[in-house]
Coordinates of C-alpha atoms in Angstrom, one line a residue:
M1 CA -62.4 18.4 48.4
P2 CA -58.9 17.1 49.4
R3 CA -57.5 18.7 52.5
Q4 CA -54.7 21.1 51.6
I5 CA -51.5 20.7 53.5
I6 CA -47.9 22.0 53.5
I7 CA -45.3 19.4 54.7
D8 CA -42.4 21.0 56.6
T9 CA -39.7 18.4 56.9
D10 CA -36.0 17.4 57.5
P11 CA -35.7 14.0 55.8
G12 CA -34.8 11.5 57.5
Q13 CA -36.1 8.0 56.5
D14 CA -39.3 8.3 58.5
D15 CA -39.9 11.8 57.0
A16 CA -39.6 10.1 53.6
V17 CA -42.2 7.6 54.4
A18 CA -44.5 10.3 55.6
I19 CA -44.1 12.2 52.4
L20 CA -44.8 9.1 50.4
L21 CA -47.9 8.4 52.4
A22 CA -49.2 11.9 51.8
L23 CA -48.5 11.8 48.0
A24 CA -50.2 8.4 47.8
S25 CA -53.5 9.7 49.4
P26 CA -56.1 11.4 47.3
E27 CA -57.7 12.8 50.5
L28 CA -54.8 15.2 50.7
E29 CA -53.4 17.9 48.4
V30 CA -49.8 18.6 49.1
L31 CA -49.4 22.2 48.1
G32 CA -45.7 22.2 48.6
I33 CA -42.9 20.8 50.7
T34 CA -40.6 23.0 52.8
A35 CA -37.3 21.8 54.0
V36 CA -35.6 22.7 57.3
A37 CA -32.3 21.8 58.9
G38 CA -32.7 19.0 61.5
N39 CA -31.8 15.4 61.0
V40 CA -29.1 16.6 58.6
P41 CA -28.1 20.1 57.4
L42 CA -30.4 21.9 55.0
A43 CA -28.3 21.2 51.9
L44 CA -29.2 17.5 52.5
T45 CA -32.8 17.9 53.7
Q46 CA -33.9 19.9 50.6
K47 CA -32.1 17.4 48.4
N48 CA -33.7 14.4 50.2
A49 CA -37.2 15.9 49.9
R50 CA -36.7 16.1 46.1
I51 CA -35.4 12.6 46.0
V52 CA -38.5 11.3 47.7
C53 CA -40.8 13.3 45.4
E54 CA -39.1 11.7 42.4
L55 CA -39.4 8.2 44.0
A56 CA -43.2 8.9 44.2
G57 CA -43.2 10.0 40.5
R58 CA -44.0 13.6 41.6
N59 CA -41.4 15.6 39.8
D60 CA -44.0 18.4 39.7
M61 CA -44.0 18.9 43.5
A62 CA -42.6 22.2 44.6
V63 CA -39.9 21.9 47.2
Y64 CA -38.5 25.0 49.0
A65 CA -35.4 25.4 51.1
G66 CA -35.9 27.1 54.5
C67 CA -33.9 27.8 57.6
E68 CA -30.4 26.4 57.9
A69 CA -30.1 26.9 61.7
P70 CA -32.4 27.2 64.7
L71 CA -33.6 30.7 65.9
V72 CA -30.9 31.3 68.4
R73 CA -29.0 28.0 68.8
K74 CA -26.3 26.0 67.0
L75 CA -27.8 23.2 64.9
V76 CA -27.8 19.7 66.4
T77 CA -28.2 16.9 63.8
A78 CA -28.9 13.1 64.0
E79 CA -26.6 11.4 61.6
H80 CA -26.1 8.8 64.3
V81 CA -29.7 7.6 63.5
H82 CA -30.2 8.4 59.9
G83 CA -26.7 8.2 58.4
K84 CA -24.6 10.9 56.9
T85 CA -27.0 11.7 54.1
G86 CA -30.2 11.4 56.2
L87 CA -31.4 8.7 53.8
D88 CA -28.7 6.2 54.2
G89 CA -29.4 2.7 53.1
P90 CA -29.8 2.0 49.4
Q91 CA -28.1 4.5 47.1
L92 CA -30.3 6.9 45.3
A93 CA -29.4 9.2 42.4
D94 CA -29.3 12.9 42.8
P95 CA -32.6 14.6 42.0
V96 CA -33.2 16.2 38.7
M97 CA -36.3 18.2 39.7
P98 CA -35.5 21.8 40.6
L99 CA -35.4 23.4 44.0
Q100 CA -37.8 26.4 44.0
A101 CA -36.1 29.9 44.2
E102 CA -38.4 31.2 46.9
H103 CA -37.4 30.8 50.6
A104 CA -39.6 28.3 52.4
V105 CA -40.7 30.9 55.0
D106 CA -41.8 33.3 52.3
Y107 CA -43.7 30.4 50.6
I108 CA -45.5 29.6 53.7
I109 CA -46.5 33.2 54.2
D110 CA -47.5 33.8 50.6
T111 CA -49.5 30.6 50.4
L112 CA -51.5 31.2 53.7
R113 CA -52.2 34.8 52.7
S114 CA -53.5 33.9 49.2
A115 CA -55.7 31.0 50.3
P116 CA -59.1 31.4 52.0
S117 CA -58.6 31.6 55.8
G118 CA -58.8 28.3 57.6
T119 CA -58.1 26.0 54.6
I120 CA -54.5 25.0 54.9
T121 CA -53.0 22.7 57.5
L122 CA -49.3 22.8 58.4
C123 CA -47.6 19.4 58.9
P124 CA -44.2 19.9 60.6
L125 CA -42.1 16.7 60.7
G126 CA -38.9 18.3 62.0
P127 CA -37.8 21.3 64.1
L128 CA -40.3 24.2 64.0
T129 CA -37.9 26.8 62.8
N130 CA -39.6 27.6 59.5
I131 CA -43.0 27.8 61.1
A132 CA -41.8 30.1 63.9
Q133 CA -40.0 32.4 61.5
A134 CA -43.1 32.6 59.3
F135 CA -45.3 33.5 62.3
R136 CA -42.6 36.1 63.4
K137 CA -42.4 37.7 60.0
A138 CA -46.1 37.7 59.2
P139 CA -48.2 37.4 62.4
D140 CA -51.3 38.0 60.3
I141 CA -51.1 34.4 59.0
I142 CA -51.4 32.8 62.4
E143 CA -55.2 33.0 62.4
R144 CA -55.4 31.8 58.8
V145 CA -53.9 28.3 59.6
Q146 CA -56.6 25.7 59.8
E147 CA -54.5 23.4 62.1
I148 CA -51.0 22.3 62.8
V149 CA -50.4 18.6 63.1
L150 CA -46.8 17.9 64.1
M151 CA -44.4 15.2 65.2
G152 CA -42.5 16.2 68.2
G153 CA -42.2 16.1 72.0
A154 CA -42.7 13.4 74.6
Y155 CA -44.1 13.1 78.1
F156 CA -44.4 9.5 79.5
E157 CA -41.7 8.3 77.0
V158 CA -39.4 11.2 78.2
G159 CA -36.6 12.0 75.7
N160 CA -34.7 10.5 72.9
I161 CA -31.9 13.0 72.4
T162 CA -31.6 14.1 76.1
P163 CA -33.2 12.5 79.2
A164 CA -36.0 15.0 78.9
A165 CA -36.4 16.1 75.3
E166 CA -37.5 14.7 72.0
F167 CA -35.2 15.5 69.0
N168 CA -37.4 17.8 66.9
I169 CA -38.3 20.0 69.9
Y170 CA -34.8 19.9 71.3
V171 CA -33.1 21.2 68.1
D172 CA -35.1 24.5 68.3
P173 CA -36.9 24.8 71.6
E174 CA -37.4 28.6 71.2
A175 CA -39.2 28.0 67.9
A176 CA -41.4 25.2 69.4
A177 CA -42.3 27.3 72.4
E178 CA -43.5 30.1 70.1
V179 CA -45.5 27.8 67.9
F180 CA -47.1 26.0 70.8
L181 CA -48.3 29.3 72.3
A182 CA -49.4 30.9 68.9
G183 CA -53.0 29.9 69.4
V184 CA -53.3 27.8 66.3
P185 CA -55.3 24.5 66.8
L186 CA -52.5 22.0 67.5
V187 CA -52.3 18.2 67.3
V188 CA -49.1 16.7 68.6
M189 CA -47.7 13.3 67.8
P190 CA -45.2 12.7 70.6
L191 CA -42.9 9.7 71.3
D192 CA -45.7 8.3 73.5
V193 CA -47.6 7.5 70.3
T194 CA -44.8 7.0 67.7
H195 CA -42.9 4.4 69.8
K196 CA -46.0 2.2 69.3
A197 CA -45.7 2.4 65.5
L198 CA -42.9 -0.2 65.4
T199 CA -41.6 -1.8 62.2
T200 CA -41.7 -5.4 63.1
Q201 CA -40.1 -7.9 60.6
A202 CA -43.6 -8.8 59.3
R203 CA -44.4 -5.2 58.7
V204 CA -41.1 -4.6 56.8
D205 CA -41.7 -7.8 54.8
A206 CA -45.2 -6.4 53.8
F207 CA -43.4 -3.4 52.3
R208 CA -41.1 -5.6 50.4
A209 CA -43.9 -7.9 49.2
M210 CA -45.4 -5.0 47.3
G211 CA -42.9 -5.8 44.6
T212 CA -42.5 -2.1 43.7
R213 CA -39.6 0.3 43.9
V214 CA -41.3 2.3 46.6
G215 CA -42.0 -0.9 48.7
D216 CA -38.4 -2.0 48.3
M217 CA -37.0 1.4 49.2
V218 CA -39.2 1.8 52.3
A219 CA -38.2 -1.7 53.4
E220 CA -34.5 -0.9 53.0
W221 CA -34.8 2.5 54.8
T222 CA -36.5 0.9 57.7
N223 CA -34.0 -1.9 57.9
F224 CA -31.2 0.8 58.0
F225 CA -32.5 3.1 60.7
E226 CA -34.1 0.5 62.9
R227 CA -30.7 -0.8 63.9
F228 CA -30.2 2.3 66.1
D229 CA -33.6 1.9 67.9
K230 CA -33.3 -1.8 68.4
E231 CA -29.9 -1.4 70.2
K232 CA -31.1 1.7 72.2
Y233 CA -34.5 0.4 73.3
G234 CA -34.3 -3.3 73.0
S235 CA -37.4 -3.3 70.8
E236 CA -38.2 -5.5 67.9
G237 CA -38.3 -2.7 65.4
A238 CA -38.0 1.0 65.0
P239 CA -40.7 3.6 65.4
L240 CA -42.1 5.3 62.2
H241 CA -42.5 8.7 63.9
D242 CA -43.4 11.1 61.1
P243 CA -45.9 9.0 59.2
C244 CA -48.2 9.3 62.2
V245 CA -48.8 12.9 61.3
I246 CA -50.2 12.0 57.8
A247 CA -52.0 8.9 59.1
Y248 CA -53.9 11.2 61.6
L249 CA -55.1 13.3 58.8
L250 CA -56.3 10.3 56.9
Q251 CA -57.7 8.2 59.8
P252 CA -57.8 10.1 63.0
D253 CA -59.7 7.3 64.8
L254 CA -56.4 5.4 64.9
F255 CA -55.2 7.8 67.6
K256 CA -56.3 8.6 71.2
G257 CA -55.1 11.6 73.2
R258 CA -56.2 14.5 75.5
H259 CA -56.6 18.2 74.9
V260 CA -54.3 19.6 77.5
N261 CA -51.8 22.4 78.1
V262 CA -48.3 21.8 76.6
V263 CA -45.4 24.2 77.1
V264 CA -41.9 23.9 76.0
E265 CA -39.0 24.4 78.3
T266 CA -36.4 26.9 77.1
G267 CA -34.6 28.1 80.2
S268 CA -33.1 25.0 81.8
D269 CA -29.9 23.2 80.8
L270 CA -31.2 20.1 82.4
T271 CA -34.6 19.9 80.7
L272 CA -34.1 22.1 77.6
G273 CA -36.7 21.2 75.0
M274 CA -38.9 19.2 77.3
T275 CA -42.6 19.3 76.3
V276 CA -44.3 19.7 79.7
A277 CA -47.8 18.2 79.1
D278 CA -50.4 18.8 81.8
W279 CA -51.8 15.3 81.1
W280 CA -53.6 15.0 84.5
R281 CA -54.8 18.7 84.3
V282 CA -53.2 19.7 87.6
T283 CA -52.7 23.3 86.6
D284 CA -55.0 26.1 85.6
R285 CA -53.2 26.6 82.3
A286 CA -55.6 26.6 79.3
P287 CA -55.4 23.5 77.0
N288 CA -53.6 24.4 73.8
A289 CA -52.9 21.0 72.1
M290 CA -54.4 17.6 71.4
F291 CA -51.6 15.6 72.8
M292 CA -51.8 12.0 71.6
G293 CA -51.1 9.1 73.8
D294 CA -52.1 5.9 72.1
L295 CA -52.2 4.3 68.6
D296 CA -53.9 1.4 66.9
A297 CA -50.6 0.1 65.4
D298 CA -52.1 -2.7 63.3
G299 CA -54.5 -0.2 61.7
F300 CA -51.7 2.3 61.2
F301 CA -49.5 -0.2 59.3
A302 CA -52.5 -1.5 57.3
L303 CA -53.2 2.1 56.1
L304 CA -49.5 2.7 55.4
T305 CA -49.1 -0.5 53.4
D306 CA -52.3 0.0 51.4
R307 CA -51.4 3.5 50.4
L308 CA -47.7 3.0 49.6
A309 CA -48.7 0.1 47.3
R310 CA -50.4 2.6 45.1
L311 CA -47.2 4.4 44.2

């Protein structure tokens, strides 16, 4: 049986690649896609999610719009990385598939309540606002979640939006803090891992060599957003952050990490949104997350290229 997942996302070029990877993989059944404000405002993230589904030939996929702002803070966005649309690069037509009428938070609640307990995995690729709101509104669903596998946080790689914080966690640190402490089995893909998933020229060329619309689009998207990371980090490419979540579900042996305690800082202006990981187990705080620290990058890109070529 395919593993049933809900993708919660704020596309973003790397979110788009993650969605494509999931839709190309028969081991996964994407029940629905929920959009949240993050890389760009909600009006664009819900639109971008539908654009990506149409690119994959999945006009039947249900896409839901969720929270347009963090729990208590003003929205911070990342157009400086992803462009004003979130999917800058090649021009794409507006989607024709409809946006579902139900709010994303209600969809998450209803879906978890109606499915057998422990059968649905949540895959957040952006700020954790929708997930936290669902847990607040319906705490009975928390124990029904099989697992949360998310992209967010950093420890040894420190921050990419502030000196201490990774973007997804920083945008809504209160939501992240609640989700990390909810008691759901949690796998975290921090910058420590995603910064090893770099789009070298050879890897981008492999996307283009597919000779498909999806391959061309992924190559163009990575060419667009890697300019920011190359300049910032001096690296030879850009990290494909969010596809790490989906790759873990497909091939977990590509990743190595530790089951440790991770808490999110919400009270400090200096370190707001920091994911404080007890990597060396120096406290008595109980482990609550599998916090990844290493990646087989060649294996990751081999998987990604193989699956995207199927679309």
